[in-house]
PDB file of C-alpha atoms and ligand atoms in Angstrom:
ATOM      1  CA  MET Y   1      -6.343 -17.125  23.164  1.00 65.00           C
ATOM      2  CA  LYS Y   2      -3.313 -15.196  21.880  1.00 75.00           C
ATOM      3  CA  SER Y   3      -4.456 -12.361  19.605  1.00 87.00           C
ATOM      4  CA  PRO Y   4      -3.284 -12.759  16.022  1.00 96.00           C
ATOM      5  CA  ARG Y   5      -0.829 -10.528  14.240  1.00 97.00           C
ATOM      6  CA  HIS Y   6      -2.625  -8.007  11.989  1.00 98.00           C
ATOM      7  CA  PHE Y   7      -1.350  -5.695   9.232  1.00 98.00           C
ATOM      8  CA  LEU Y   8      -3.586  -2.626   9.357  1.00 98.00           C
ATOM      9  CA  ARG Y   9      -0.907   0.029   8.909  1.00 98.00           C
ATOM     10  CA  LEU Y  10       2.762  -0.025   7.999  1.00 98.00           C
ATOM     11  CA  ARG Y  11       3.774   0.665  11.606  1.00 98.00           C
ATOM     12  CA  ASP Y  12       2.393  -2.755  12.526  1.00 98.00           C
ATOM     13  CA  LEU Y  13       5.775  -4.047  11.313  1.00 98.00           C
ATOM     14  CA  GLU Y  14       9.005  -3.242  13.088  1.00 97.00           C
ATOM     15  CA  ARG Y  15      11.930  -2.132  10.979  1.00 98.00           C
ATOM     16  CA  ARG Y  16      13.711  -5.515  11.063  1.00 97.00           C
ATOM     17  CA  GLU Y  17      10.460  -7.277  10.124  1.00 97.00           C
ATOM     18  CA  LEU Y  18       9.759  -4.911   7.255  1.00 98.00           C
ATOM     19  CA  GLU Y  19      13.294  -5.263   5.922  1.00 98.00           C
ATOM     20  CA  ALA Y  20      13.173  -9.063   6.201  1.00 97.00           C
ATOM     21  CA  LEU Y  21       9.776  -9.121   4.494  1.00 98.00           C
ATOM     22  CA  LEU Y  22      11.034  -7.006   1.575  1.00 98.00           C
ATOM     23  CA  HIS Y  23      14.034  -9.281   1.111  1.00 98.00           C
ATOM     24  CA  ARG Y  24      11.771 -12.318   1.230  1.00 98.00           C
ATOM     25  CA  ALA Y  25       9.577 -10.674  -1.421  1.00 98.00           C
ATOM     26  CA  GLU Y  26      12.613 -10.327  -3.720  1.00 98.00           C
ATOM     27  CA  GLU Y  27      13.363 -14.012  -3.174  1.00 98.00           C
ATOM     28  CA  LEU Y  28       9.764 -15.048  -3.890  1.00 98.00           C
ATOM     29  CA  LYS Y  29       9.830 -12.930  -7.051  1.00 98.00           C
ATOM     30  CA  ARG Y  30      12.994 -14.673  -8.222  1.00 98.00           C
ATOM     31  CA  MET Y  31      11.502 -18.099  -7.427  1.00 98.00           C
ATOM     32  CA  GLN Y  32       8.270 -17.288  -9.268  1.00 98.00           C
ATOM     33  CA  ARG Y  33      10.176 -16.086 -12.318  1.00 98.00           C
ATOM     34  CA  ALA Y  34      12.313 -19.228 -12.265  1.00 98.00           C
ATOM     35  CA  GLY Y  35       9.146 -21.337 -12.271  1.00 98.00           C
ATOM     36  CA  GLU Y  36       9.849 -22.851  -8.842  1.00 98.00           C
ATOM     37  CA  SER Y  37       6.758 -24.133  -7.101  1.00 97.00           C
ATOM     38  CA  HIS Y  38       6.411 -22.910  -3.493  1.00 97.00           C
ATOM     39  CA  THR Y  39       3.167 -23.882  -1.779  1.00 98.00           C
ATOM     40  CA  PRO Y  40       3.435 -23.370   1.989  1.00 97.00           C
ATOM     41  CA  LEU Y  41      -0.203 -22.242   2.229  1.00 98.00           C
ATOM     42  CA  ALA Y  42      -1.708 -25.419   0.767  1.00 97.00           C
ATOM     43  CA  HIS Y  43      -5.258 -25.919   2.087  1.00 96.00           C
ATOM     44  CA  ARG Y  44      -5.269 -22.414   3.606  1.00 98.00           C
ATOM     45  CA  ASN Y  45      -7.971 -19.894   2.753  1.00 98.00           C
ATOM     46  CA  LEU Y  46      -7.941 -16.109   2.439  1.00 98.00           C
ATOM     47  CA  ALA Y  47     -11.261 -14.191   2.614  1.00 98.00           C
ATOM     48  CA  MET Y  48     -11.178 -10.892   0.711  1.00 98.00           C
ATOM     49  CA  ILE Y  49     -13.846  -8.302   1.526  1.00 98.00           C
ATOM     50  CA  PHE Y  50     -14.064  -5.439  -0.972  1.00 97.00           C
ATOM     51  CA  GLU Y  51     -16.254  -2.462  -0.053  1.00 96.00           C
ATOM     52  CA  LYS Y  52     -14.462  -0.382  -2.727  1.00 97.00           C
ATOM     53  CA  SER Y  53     -13.398  -1.208  -6.296  1.00 97.00           C
ATOM     54  CA  SER Y  54     -10.064  -2.818  -7.067  1.00 98.00           C
ATOM     55  CA  THR Y  55      -8.030  -4.278  -9.886  1.00 98.00           C
ATOM     56  CA  ARG Y  56      -4.493  -4.739  -8.514  1.00 98.00           C
ATOM     57  CA  THR Y  57      -5.339  -5.590  -4.923  1.00 98.00           C
ATOM     58  CA  ARG Y  58      -7.892  -8.203  -5.845  1.00 98.00           C
ATOM     59  CA  VAL Y  59      -5.806  -9.877  -8.528  1.00 98.00           C
ATOM     60  CA  SER Y  60      -2.529  -9.797  -6.586  1.00 99.00           C
ATOM     61  CA  PHE Y  61      -4.056 -11.341  -3.455  1.00 99.00           C
ATOM     62  CA  GLU Y  62      -6.036 -13.932  -5.369  1.00 98.00           C
ATOM     63  CA  VAL Y  63      -3.156 -14.960  -7.637  1.00 98.00           C
ATOM     64  CA  GLY Y  64      -0.668 -14.731  -4.759  1.00 98.00           C
ATOM     65  CA  MET Y  65      -2.732 -17.069  -2.615  1.00 98.00           C
ATOM     66  CA  ALA Y  66      -3.094 -19.531  -5.521  1.00 98.00           C
ATOM     67  CA  GLN Y  67       0.675 -19.465  -6.163  1.00 98.00           C
ATOM     68  CA  LEU Y  68       1.290 -20.216  -2.470  1.00 98.00           C
ATOM     69  CA  GLY Y  69      -0.963 -23.241  -2.792  1.00 98.00           C
ATOM     70  CA  GLY Y  70      -4.017 -21.774  -1.067  1.00 98.00           C
ATOM     71  CA  HIS Y  71      -7.377 -20.393  -2.077  1.00 98.00           C
ATOM     72  CA  ALA Y  72      -8.938 -16.904  -1.982  1.00 98.00           C
ATOM     73  CA  LEU Y  73     -12.640 -16.005  -1.723  1.00 98.00           C
ATOM     74  CA  PHE Y  74     -13.913 -12.684  -3.078  1.00 98.00           C
ATOM     75  CA  LEU Y  75     -16.671 -11.248  -0.873  1.00 97.00           C
ATOM     76  CA  SER Y  76     -18.632  -8.150  -1.780  1.00 93.00           C
ATOM     77  CA  PRO Y  77     -20.967  -6.379   0.652  1.00 90.00           C
ATOM     78  CA  ARG Y  78     -23.550  -6.495  -2.141  1.00 90.00           C
ATOM     79  CA  ASP Y  79     -23.840 -10.251  -1.777  1.00 92.00           C
ATOM     80  CA  THR Y  80     -22.977 -10.843   1.885  1.00 95.00           C
ATOM     81  CA  GLN Y  81     -24.963 -10.075   5.028  1.00 95.00           C
ATOM     82  CA  LEU Y  82     -22.446  -7.307   5.802  1.00 93.00           C
ATOM     83  CA  GLY Y  83     -24.279  -5.227   3.218  1.00 92.00           C
ATOM     84  CA  ARG Y  84     -27.600  -5.940   4.953  1.00 94.00           C
ATOM     85  CA  GLY Y  85     -26.456  -4.728   8.336  1.00 94.00           C
ATOM     86  CA  GLU Y  86     -24.775  -7.732   9.984  1.00 96.00           C
ATOM     87  CA  SER Y  87     -22.244  -6.238  12.351  1.00 95.00           C
ATOM     88  CA  ILE Y  88     -18.534  -5.977  11.624  1.00 94.00           C
ATOM     89  CA  GLU Y  89     -17.753  -7.940  14.772  1.00 96.00           C
ATOM     90  CA  ASP Y  90     -20.127 -10.813  13.988  1.00 97.00           C
ATOM     91  CA  THR Y  91     -18.757 -11.035  10.450  1.00 97.00           C
ATOM     92  CA  ALA Y  92     -15.202 -11.150  11.783  1.00 97.00           C
ATOM     93  CA  ARG Y  93     -16.058 -13.839  14.357  1.00 97.00           C
ATOM     94  CA  VAL Y  94     -17.712 -16.060  11.769  1.00 98.00           C
ATOM     95  CA  LEU Y  95     -15.146 -15.638   8.982  1.00 98.00           C
ATOM     96  CA  SER Y  96     -12.228 -16.200  11.298  1.00 96.00           C
ATOM     97  CA  ARG Y  97     -13.650 -19.585  12.312  1.00 97.00           C
ATOM     98  CA  MET Y  98     -13.521 -20.712   8.692  1.00 98.00           C
ATOM     99  CA  VAL Y  99     -10.577 -19.026   7.000  1.00 98.00           C
ATOM    100  CA  ASP Y 100      -6.919 -18.515   7.881  1.00 98.00           C
ATOM    101  CA  LEU Y 101      -6.398 -14.913   6.725  1.00 98.00           C
ATOM    102  CA  ILE Y 102      -8.739 -11.997   5.995  1.00 98.00           C
ATOM    103  CA  MET Y 103      -8.065  -9.022   3.731  1.00 98.00           C
ATOM    104  CA  ILE Y 104     -10.387  -6.032   3.774  1.00 98.00           C
ATOM    105  CA  ARG Y 105     -10.664  -2.953   1.568  1.00 98.00           C
ATOM    106  CA  THR Y 106     -12.972  -0.506   3.272  1.00 97.00           C
ATOM    107  CA  PHE Y 107     -13.739   3.106   4.129  1.00 97.00           C
ATOM    108  CA  SER Y 108     -13.418   3.633   7.883  1.00 98.00           C
ATOM    109  CA  HIS Y 109     -10.085   2.733   9.434  1.00 98.00           C
ATOM    110  CA  ALA Y 110     -11.760   2.609  12.856  1.00 98.00           C
ATOM    111  CA  GLY Y 111     -14.204   0.026  11.461  1.00 97.00           C
ATOM    112  CA  LEU Y 112     -11.260  -2.017  10.201  1.00 98.00           C
ATOM    113  CA  GLU Y 113      -9.697  -1.910  13.676  1.00 98.00           C
ATOM    114  CA  ARG Y 114     -12.989  -3.134  15.180  1.00 98.00           C
ATOM    115  CA  PHE Y 115     -13.046  -5.975  12.669  1.00 98.00           C
ATOM    116  CA  ALA Y 116      -9.472  -6.956  13.553  1.00 98.00           C
ATOM    117  CA  ALA Y 117     -10.204  -6.828  17.280  1.00 98.00           C
ATOM    118  CA  ALA Y 118     -12.972  -9.399  16.804  1.00 98.00           C
ATOM    119  CA  SER Y 119     -11.001 -11.659  14.451  1.00 98.00           C
ATOM    120  CA  GLN Y 120      -9.150 -14.786  15.568  1.00 97.00           C
ATOM    121  CA  VAL Y 121      -7.014 -14.755  12.402  1.00 98.00           C
ATOM    122  CA  PRO Y 122      -4.689 -12.115  10.922  1.00 98.00           C
ATOM    123  CA  VAL Y 123      -6.442  -9.215   9.174  1.00 98.00           C
ATOM    124  CA  ILE Y 124      -4.754  -7.333   6.314  1.00 98.00           C
ATOM    125  CA  ASN Y 125      -5.671  -3.785   5.320  1.00 98.00           C
ATOM    126  CA  GLY Y 126      -6.188  -3.789   1.543  1.00 98.00           C
ATOM    127  CA  LEU Y 127      -6.805   0.000   1.723  1.00 98.00           C
ATOM    128  CA  SER Y 128      -8.802   2.122   4.128  1.00 98.00           C
ATOM    129  CA  ASP Y 129      -9.510   5.848   4.017  1.00 98.00           C
ATOM    130  CA  ASP Y 130      -6.407   6.416   6.171  1.00 98.00           C
ATOM    131  CA  HIS Y 131      -3.807   3.827   5.137  1.00 98.00           C
ATOM    132  CA  HIS Y 132      -2.705   1.695   2.173  1.00 99.00           C
ATOM    133  CA  PRO Y 133       0.134  -0.358   3.687  1.00 99.00           C
ATOM    134  CA  CYS Y 134       0.125  -3.178   1.091  1.00 99.00           C
ATOM    135  CA  GLN Y 135       0.827  -0.643  -1.648  1.00 99.00           C
ATOM    136  CA  LEU Y 136       3.779   0.587   0.367  1.00 99.00           C
ATOM    137  CA  LEU Y 137       5.219  -2.925   0.544  1.00 99.00           C
ATOM    138  CA  ALA Y 138       5.237  -2.954  -3.274  1.00 99.00           C
ATOM    139  CA  ASP Y 139       6.602   0.589  -3.537  1.00 99.00           C
ATOM    140  CA  LEU Y 140       9.367  -0.085  -1.035  1.00 99.00           C
ATOM    141  CA  LEU Y 141      10.229  -3.314  -2.834  1.00 99.00           C
ATOM    142  CA  THR Y 142      10.542  -1.325  -6.072  1.00 99.00           C
ATOM    143  CA  ALA Y 143      12.851   1.154  -4.348  1.00 98.00           C
ATOM    144  CA  GLN Y 144      14.882  -1.632  -2.762  1.00 98.00           C
ATOM    145  CA  GLU Y 145      15.384  -3.298  -6.161  1.00 98.00           C
ATOM    146  CA  LEU Y 146      16.734   0.010  -7.429  1.00 98.00           C
ATOM    147  CA  TRP Y 147      18.889   1.115  -4.511  1.00 98.00           C
ATOM    148  CA  GLY Y 148      19.285  -1.709  -2.019  1.00 97.00           C
ATOM    149  CA  SER Y 149      18.621   0.257   1.145  1.00 97.00           C
ATOM    150  CA  LEU Y 150      16.264   3.251   1.413  1.00 98.00           C
ATOM    151  CA  GLN Y 151      18.101   4.720   4.375  1.00 98.00           C
ATOM    152  CA  GLY Y 152      19.027   8.354   3.797  1.00 98.00           C
ATOM    153  CA  ARG Y 153      17.264   8.596   0.412  1.00 98.00           C
ATOM    154  CA  ARG Y 154      15.093  11.577  -0.550  1.00 98.00           C
ATOM    155  CA  ILE Y 155      11.592  10.845  -1.848  1.00 99.00           C
ATOM    156  CA  ALA Y 156       8.885  13.358  -2.787  1.00 99.00           C
ATOM    157  CA  PHE Y 157       5.131  12.710  -2.631  1.00 99.00           C
ATOM    158  CA  VAL Y 158       3.201  15.268  -4.692  1.00 99.00           C
ATOM    159  CA  GLY Y 159      -0.584  15.546  -4.508  1.00 98.00           C
ATOM    160  CA  ASP Y 160      -3.086  14.902  -1.745  1.00 98.00           C
ATOM    161  CA  GLY Y 161      -0.942  14.947   1.390  1.00 98.00           C
ATOM    162  CA  SER Y 162      -3.966  14.054   3.511  1.00 98.00           C
ATOM    163  CA  ASN Y 163      -4.801  10.759   1.806  1.00 98.00           C
ATOM    164  CA  ASN Y 164      -4.099   7.102   2.595  1.00 98.00           C
ATOM    165  CA  MET Y 165      -1.029   6.833   0.353  1.00 99.00           C
ATOM    166  CA  ALA Y 166       0.617   9.924   1.817  1.00 98.00           C
ATOM    167  CA  ARG Y 167       0.018   8.573   5.322  1.00 98.00           C
ATOM    168  CA  SER Y 168       1.555   5.212   4.526  1.00 99.00           C
ATOM    169  CA  TRP Y 169       4.557   6.881   2.861  1.00 99.00           C
ATOM    170  CA  MET Y 170       5.038   8.947   6.039  1.00 98.00           C
ATOM    171  CA  GLU Y 171       5.112   5.771   8.125  1.00 98.00           C
ATOM    172  CA  ALA Y 172       7.561   4.165   5.686  1.00 98.00           C
ATOM    173  CA  ALA Y 173       9.921   7.149   5.987  1.00 98.00           C
ATOM    174  CA  SER Y 174       9.857   6.914   9.777  1.00 98.00           C
ATOM    175  CA  ILE Y 175      10.438   3.163   9.873  1.00 98.00           C
ATOM    176  CA  LEU Y 176      13.173   2.966   7.216  1.00 98.00           C
ATOM    177  CA  ASP Y 177      14.718   6.377   7.948  1.00 98.00           C
ATOM    178  CA  PHE Y 178      14.528   8.181   4.620  1.00 98.00           C
ATOM    179  CA  SER Y 179      13.468  11.748   3.943  1.00 98.00           C
ATOM    180  CA  LEU Y 180       9.913  12.270   2.667  1.00 98.00           C
ATOM    181  CA  ARG Y 181       8.998  15.658   1.184  1.00 99.00           C
ATOM    182  CA  ILE Y 182       5.269  16.121   0.681  1.00 99.00           C
ATOM    183  CA  GLY Y 183       4.149  18.800  -1.788  1.00 98.00           C
ATOM    184  CA  ALA Y 184       0.429  19.543  -1.432  1.00 98.00           C
ATOM    185  CA  PRO Y 185      -1.919  22.519  -1.729  1.00 98.00           C
ATOM    186  CA  GLU Y 186      -3.185  24.234   1.419  1.00 97.00           C
ATOM    187  CA  GLY Y 187      -6.072  22.249   2.837  1.00 97.00           C
ATOM    188  CA  PHE Y 188      -4.558  18.943   1.681  1.00 98.00           C
ATOM    189  CA  HIS Y 189      -1.602  18.716   4.027  1.00 98.00           C
ATOM    190  CA  PRO Y 190      -1.284  15.725   6.362  1.00 98.00           C
ATOM    191  CA  ALA Y 191      -3.401  15.798   9.514  1.00 97.00           C
ATOM    192  CA  PRO Y 192      -1.441  17.307  12.436  1.00 98.00           C
ATOM    193  CA  ALA Y 193      -1.532  14.021  14.399  1.00 97.00           C
ATOM    194  CA  ALA Y 194      -0.140  12.074  11.423  1.00 97.00           C
ATOM    195  CA  LEU Y 195       2.590  14.650  10.947  1.00 97.00           C
ATOM    196  CA  ALA Y 196       3.463  14.738  14.634  1.00 97.00           C
ATOM    197  CA  GLU Y 197       3.929  10.962  14.626  1.00 97.00           C
ATOM    198  CA  ASN Y 198       6.304  11.176  11.657  1.00 98.00           C
ATOM    199  CA  ALA Y 199       7.875  14.593  12.173  1.00 96.00           C
ATOM    200  CA  SER Y 200      11.473  13.348  12.172  1.00 97.00           C
ATOM    201  CA  ASN Y 201      11.383  12.136   8.558  1.00 98.00           C
ATOM    202  CA  THR Y 202       8.573  14.089   6.838  1.00 98.00           C
ATOM    203  CA  GLN Y 203       8.570  17.697   5.672  1.00 98.00           C
ATOM    204  CA  VAL Y 204       5.554  19.400   4.079  1.00 98.00           C
ATOM    205  CA  PHE Y 205       5.719  22.057   1.354  1.00 98.00           C
ATOM    206  CA  ALA Y 206       2.973  24.135  -0.218  1.00 98.00           C
ATOM    207  CA  SER Y 207       4.633  23.881  -3.639  1.00 98.00           C
ATOM    208  CA  ALA Y 208       5.366  20.833  -5.775  1.00 98.00           C
ATOM    209  CA  GLU Y 209       8.622  22.417  -6.993  1.00 98.00           C
ATOM    210  CA  GLU Y 210      10.061  22.761  -3.496  1.00 98.00           C
ATOM    211  CA  ALA Y 211       8.990  19.248  -2.543  1.00 98.00           C
ATOM    212  CA  VAL Y 212      10.735  17.558  -5.473  1.00 98.00           C
ATOM    213  CA  SER Y 213      13.969  19.518  -5.146  1.00 98.00           C
ATOM    214  CA  GLY Y 214      16.777  16.938  -5.108  1.00 98.00           C
ATOM    215  CA  ALA Y 215      14.344  14.000  -4.809  1.00 98.00           C
ATOM    216  CA  GLU Y 216      15.571  10.664  -6.175  1.00 98.00           C
ATOM    217  CA  MET Y 217      12.041   9.323  -6.466  1.00 99.00           C
ATOM    218  CA  VAL Y 218       8.837  11.272  -7.134  1.00 99.00           C
ATOM    219  CA  VAL Y 219       5.539   9.665  -6.205  1.00 99.00           C
ATOM    220  CA  THR Y 220       1.980  10.735  -6.807  1.00 99.00           C
ATOM    221  CA  ASP Y 221      -1.553   9.388  -6.437  1.00 98.00           C
ATOM    222  CA  VAL Y 222      -5.006  10.342  -7.654  1.00 98.00           C
ATOM    223  CA  TRP Y 223      -6.324  13.741  -6.558  1.00 98.00           C
ATOM    224  CA  THR Y 224      -9.739  12.274  -5.758  1.00 98.00           C
ATOM    225  CA  SER Y 225      -9.658   9.073  -3.741  1.00 98.00           C
ATOM    226  CA  MET Y 226     -12.445   6.507  -3.621  1.00 98.00           C
ATOM    227  CA  GLY Y 227     -15.298   7.874  -1.557  1.00 98.00           C
ATOM    228  CA  GLN Y 228     -14.479  11.526  -2.445  1.00 98.00           C
ATOM    229  CA  GLU Y 229     -16.091  11.537  -5.897  1.00 98.00           C
ATOM    230  CA  ALA Y 230     -18.481  14.402  -4.997  1.00 98.00           C
ATOM    231  CA  GLU Y 231     -15.432  16.676  -4.512  1.00 98.00           C
ATOM    232  CA  ASN Y 232     -13.892  15.839  -7.880  1.00 98.00           C
ATOM    233  CA  ALA Y 233     -14.584  19.145  -9.674  1.00 98.00           C
ATOM    234  CA  GLU Y 234     -13.293  21.230  -6.774  1.00 98.00           C
ATOM    235  CA  ARG Y 235     -10.245  19.047  -6.362  1.00 98.00           C
ATOM    236  CA  LEU Y 236      -9.314  19.417 -10.046  1.00 98.00           C
ATOM    237  CA  GLN Y 237      -9.082  23.160  -9.428  1.00 98.00           C
ATOM    238  CA  ARG Y 238      -7.321  22.969  -6.076  1.00 98.00           C
ATOM    239  CA  PHE Y 239      -4.627  20.610  -7.370  1.00 98.00           C
ATOM    240  CA  ALA Y 240      -3.859  22.552 -10.551  1.00 97.00           C
ATOM    241  CA  GLY Y 241      -0.115  23.172 -10.400  1.00 96.00           C
ATOM    242  CA  PHE Y 242       0.559  19.837  -8.708  1.00 98.00           C
ATOM    243  CA  GLN Y 243       0.791  17.675 -11.810  1.00 98.00           C
ATOM    244  CA  VAL Y 244       3.912  15.528 -11.962  1.00 99.00           C
ATOM    245  CA  ASN Y 245       5.346  15.973 -15.450  1.00 98.00           C
ATOM    246  CA  GLN Y 246       8.699  16.333 -17.203  1.00 98.00           C
ATOM    247  CA  GLY Y 247       8.979  19.966 -16.130  1.00 98.00           C
ATOM    248  CA  LEU Y 248       8.584  19.080 -12.477  1.00 98.00           C
ATOM    249  CA  MET Y 249      10.927  16.078 -12.798  1.00 98.00           C
ATOM    250  CA  ALA Y 250      13.605  18.447 -14.170  1.00 98.00           C
ATOM    251  CA  ARG Y 251      13.746  19.983 -10.673  1.00 98.00           C
ATOM    252  CA  ALA Y 252      14.333  16.614  -9.017  1.00 98.00           C
ATOM    253  CA  HIS Y 253      17.585  14.623  -8.917  1.00 98.00           C
ATOM    254  CA  ALA Y 254      19.024  13.954 -12.393  1.00 98.00           C
ATOM    255  CA  ASN Y 255      18.341  10.199 -12.023  1.00 98.00           C
ATOM    256  CA  ALA Y 256      14.938  10.572 -10.370  1.00 98.00           C
ATOM    257  CA  VAL Y 257      12.360   7.870 -11.054  1.00 99.00           C
ATOM    258  CA  PHE Y 258       8.567   8.026 -10.891  1.00 99.00           C
ATOM    259  CA  LEU Y 259       6.064   5.855  -8.991  1.00 99.00           C
ATOM    260  CA  HIS Y 260       2.248   5.844  -8.946  1.00 98.00           C
ATOM    261  CA  CYS Y 261       0.144   3.234  -7.141  1.00 98.00           C
ATOM    262  CA  LEU Y 262      -2.392   3.333 -10.015  1.00 98.00           C
ATOM    263  CA  PRO Y 263      -5.066   3.734 -11.292  1.00 98.00           C
ATOM    264  CA  ALA Y 264      -3.661   6.856 -12.995  1.00 98.00           C
ATOM    265  CA  HIS Y 265      -5.438   9.799 -14.579  1.00 98.00           C
ATOM    266  CA  ARG Y 266      -3.173  10.998 -17.384  1.00 98.00           C
ATOM    267  CA  GLY Y 267      -3.463  14.765 -17.758  1.00 98.00           C
ATOM    268  CA  GLU Y 268      -4.440  15.221 -14.103  1.00 98.00           C
ATOM    269  CA  GLU Y 269      -1.946  14.134 -11.414  1.00 98.00           C
ATOM    270  CA  VAL Y 270       0.566  12.868 -14.019  1.00 98.00           C
ATOM    271  CA  SER Y 271       1.359  13.633 -17.642  1.00 98.00           C
ATOM    272  CA  ALA Y 272       1.103  10.793 -20.171  1.00 98.00           C
ATOM    273  CA  GLU Y 273       4.645  11.538 -21.331  1.00 98.00           C
ATOM    274  CA  LEU Y 274       6.050  10.882 -17.853  1.00 98.00           C
ATOM    275  CA  ILE Y 275       4.062   7.817 -16.803  1.00 99.00           C
ATOM    276  CA  ASP Y 276       4.619   6.167 -20.184  1.00 98.00           C
ATOM    277  CA  GLY Y 277       8.254   7.253 -20.372  1.00 98.00           C
ATOM    278  CA  PRO Y 278      11.601   5.781 -19.250  1.00 98.00           C
ATOM    279  CA  ARG Y 279      11.633   7.253 -15.719  1.00 98.00           C
ATOM    280  CA  SER Y 280       8.401   5.521 -14.817  1.00 98.00           C
ATOM    281  CA  LEU Y 281       8.595   2.294 -12.795  1.00 99.00           C
ATOM    282  CA  VAL Y 282       4.839   1.908 -12.414  1.00 99.00           C
ATOM    283  CA  TRP Y 283       4.484  -1.489 -14.107  1.00 98.00           C
ATOM    284  CA  GLU Y 284       7.235  -3.070 -12.017  1.00 98.00           C
ATOM    285  CA  GLU Y 285       5.616  -1.401  -8.998  1.00 99.00           C
ATOM    286  CA  ALA Y 286       2.236  -2.926  -9.875  1.00 98.00           C
ATOM    287  CA  GLU Y 287       3.745  -6.398 -10.326  1.00 98.00           C
ATOM    288  CA  ASN Y 288       5.492  -6.028  -6.987  1.00 99.00           C
ATOM    289  CA  ARG Y 289       2.105  -6.031  -5.239  1.00 99.00           C
ATOM    290  CA  LEU Y 290       2.018  -9.758  -5.957  1.00 99.00           C
ATOM    291  CA  HIS Y 291       5.460 -10.621  -4.607  1.00 98.00           C
ATOM    292  CA  ALA Y 292       5.302  -8.344  -1.565  1.00 98.00           C
ATOM    293  CA  GLN Y 293       1.894  -9.636  -0.494  1.00 98.00           C
ATOM    294  CA  LYS Y 294       2.990 -13.243  -0.914  1.00 98.00           C
ATOM    295  CA  ALA Y 295       5.785 -12.496   1.571  1.00 98.00           C
ATOM    296  CA  LEU Y 296       3.247 -10.810   3.850  1.00 98.00           C
ATOM    297  CA  MET Y 297       0.787 -13.720   3.745  1.00 98.00           C
ATOM    298  CA  GLU Y 298       3.545 -16.248   4.323  1.00 98.00           C
ATOM    299  CA  PHE Y 299       4.680 -14.231   7.351  1.00 98.00           C
ATOM    300  CA  LEU Y 300       1.216 -13.677   8.859  1.00 98.00           C
ATOM    301  CA  ALA Y 301       0.188 -17.295   8.303  1.00 96.00           C
ATOM    302  CA  GLY Y 302       3.255 -18.404  10.247  1.00 92.00           C
ATOM    303  CA  PHE Y 303       5.323 -19.871   7.429  1.00 85.00           C
ATOM    304  CA  GLY Y 304       8.553 -18.992   5.715  1.00 73.00           C
ATOM    305  CA  PRO Y 305      12.026 -17.953   6.752  1.00 73.00           C
ATOM    306  CA  LEU Y 306      10.898 -14.842   8.646  1.00 73.00           C
ATOM    307  CA  HIS Y 307       9.241 -17.099  11.165  1.00 69.00           C
ATOM    308  CA  GLN Y 308      11.882 -19.768  11.255  1.00 63.00           C
ATOM    309  CA  SER Y 309      14.583 -17.184  11.989  1.00 63.00           C
ATOM    310  CA  GLY Y 310      12.449 -15.674  14.752  1.00 60.00           C
ATOM    311  CA  VAL Y 311      12.202 -12.265  13.047  1.00 61.00           C
TER     312      VAL Y 311
HETATM  313  N1  LIG R 401      -3.093   0.475  -6.281  1.00 83.07           N
HETATM  314  C1  LIG R 401      -4.210  -0.210  -5.962  1.00 83.07           C
HETATM  315  O1  LIG R 401      -4.503  -0.495  -4.784  1.00 83.07           O
HETATM  316  O2  LIG R 401      -4.956  -0.583  -7.033  1.00 83.07           O
HETATM  317  P1  LIG R 401      -6.431  -1.190  -7.033  1.00 83.07           P
HETATM  318  O3  LIG R 401      -7.361  -0.111  -6.530  1.00 83.07           O
HETATM  319  O4  LIG R 401      -6.685  -1.563  -8.448  1.00 83.07           O
HETATM  320  O5  LIG R 401      -6.477  -2.374  -6.109  1.00 83.07           O
HETATM  321  N1  LIG R 402      -5.783   7.179  -2.713  1.00 83.07           N
HETATM  322  C1  LIG R 402      -6.398   6.252  -3.641  1.00 83.07           C
HETATM  323  C2  LIG R 402      -5.565   5.033  -3.807  1.00 83.07           C
HETATM  324  C3  LIG R 402      -6.097   4.036  -4.797  1.00 83.07           C
HETATM  325  C4  LIG R 402      -5.283   2.785  -4.898  1.00 83.07           C
HETATM  326  C5  LIG R 402      -7.796   5.897  -3.155  1.00 83.07           C
HETATM  327  O1  LIG R 402      -7.972   5.730  -1.940  1.00 83.07           O
HETATM  328  O2  LIG R 402      -8.700   5.818  -3.976  1.00 83.07           O
END
């Protein structure tokens, strides 16, 4: 049997696919806002496994699936046999005989890859310790709405350069050919292998000020990701000086905008004044999770113009 198409990291899409998907997302957003019904996934089911908390990912996938005419099931390890030791592979084999798509939010990226290898249906990474590709679809859609193409743009990521968001931004820069400048304290730079893979489009700086110099978009994320809670106190100290605020934005491009995948911690990685101010696009960015993932599900389930045009 032909193995299904998965979306575990951004690099699972080729440039032309990613660009087509982002344009489709804009179209789906317009259709949704115009009240047009579009239900290509009628009678299809999405299983959603959440081993970590979520607001946006859960709601955007569940609502997105409903808008496309299908149904989504929320599965928590607390209530499934996964939490009582049933293997990843057995869970994948069973679920993929009943549902059409599977989304997982988990810790280990290697575990996610094992799950996908055993699944007969497409698996979507709803965040792992190493990647958050669905968030990037929304972020790139937000940038596309602003600029059209991202090619040649300069974007700064300030904060934990070793986390899942930084990694997915690095992959985005490589695929779409923009310049990514990561500003992170020593000890929180990207892993050498991740950097080597993306060396042509990513530069790393030990100061936030240098990273944002000339940037047209400044992005940050929490300093303590899910699963790292025990390090929170130390991280607050290590990241002091890496807050994105009006002072830092003054060193970026005059028209620079701000993105944050959320949830945000005002007073830590971002000032309240900035995230709640006019340069912040975070609410549009959050809404774009819905539209971008609808385009993704349509694509992976084998429907929509991306398929018909052979992209
Ligand atoms: N940005 C994001 O993935 O949010 P949730 O953790 O609420 O899903
Ligand atoms: N880096 C964060 C992203 C949350 C959406 C985390 O993994 O917790």
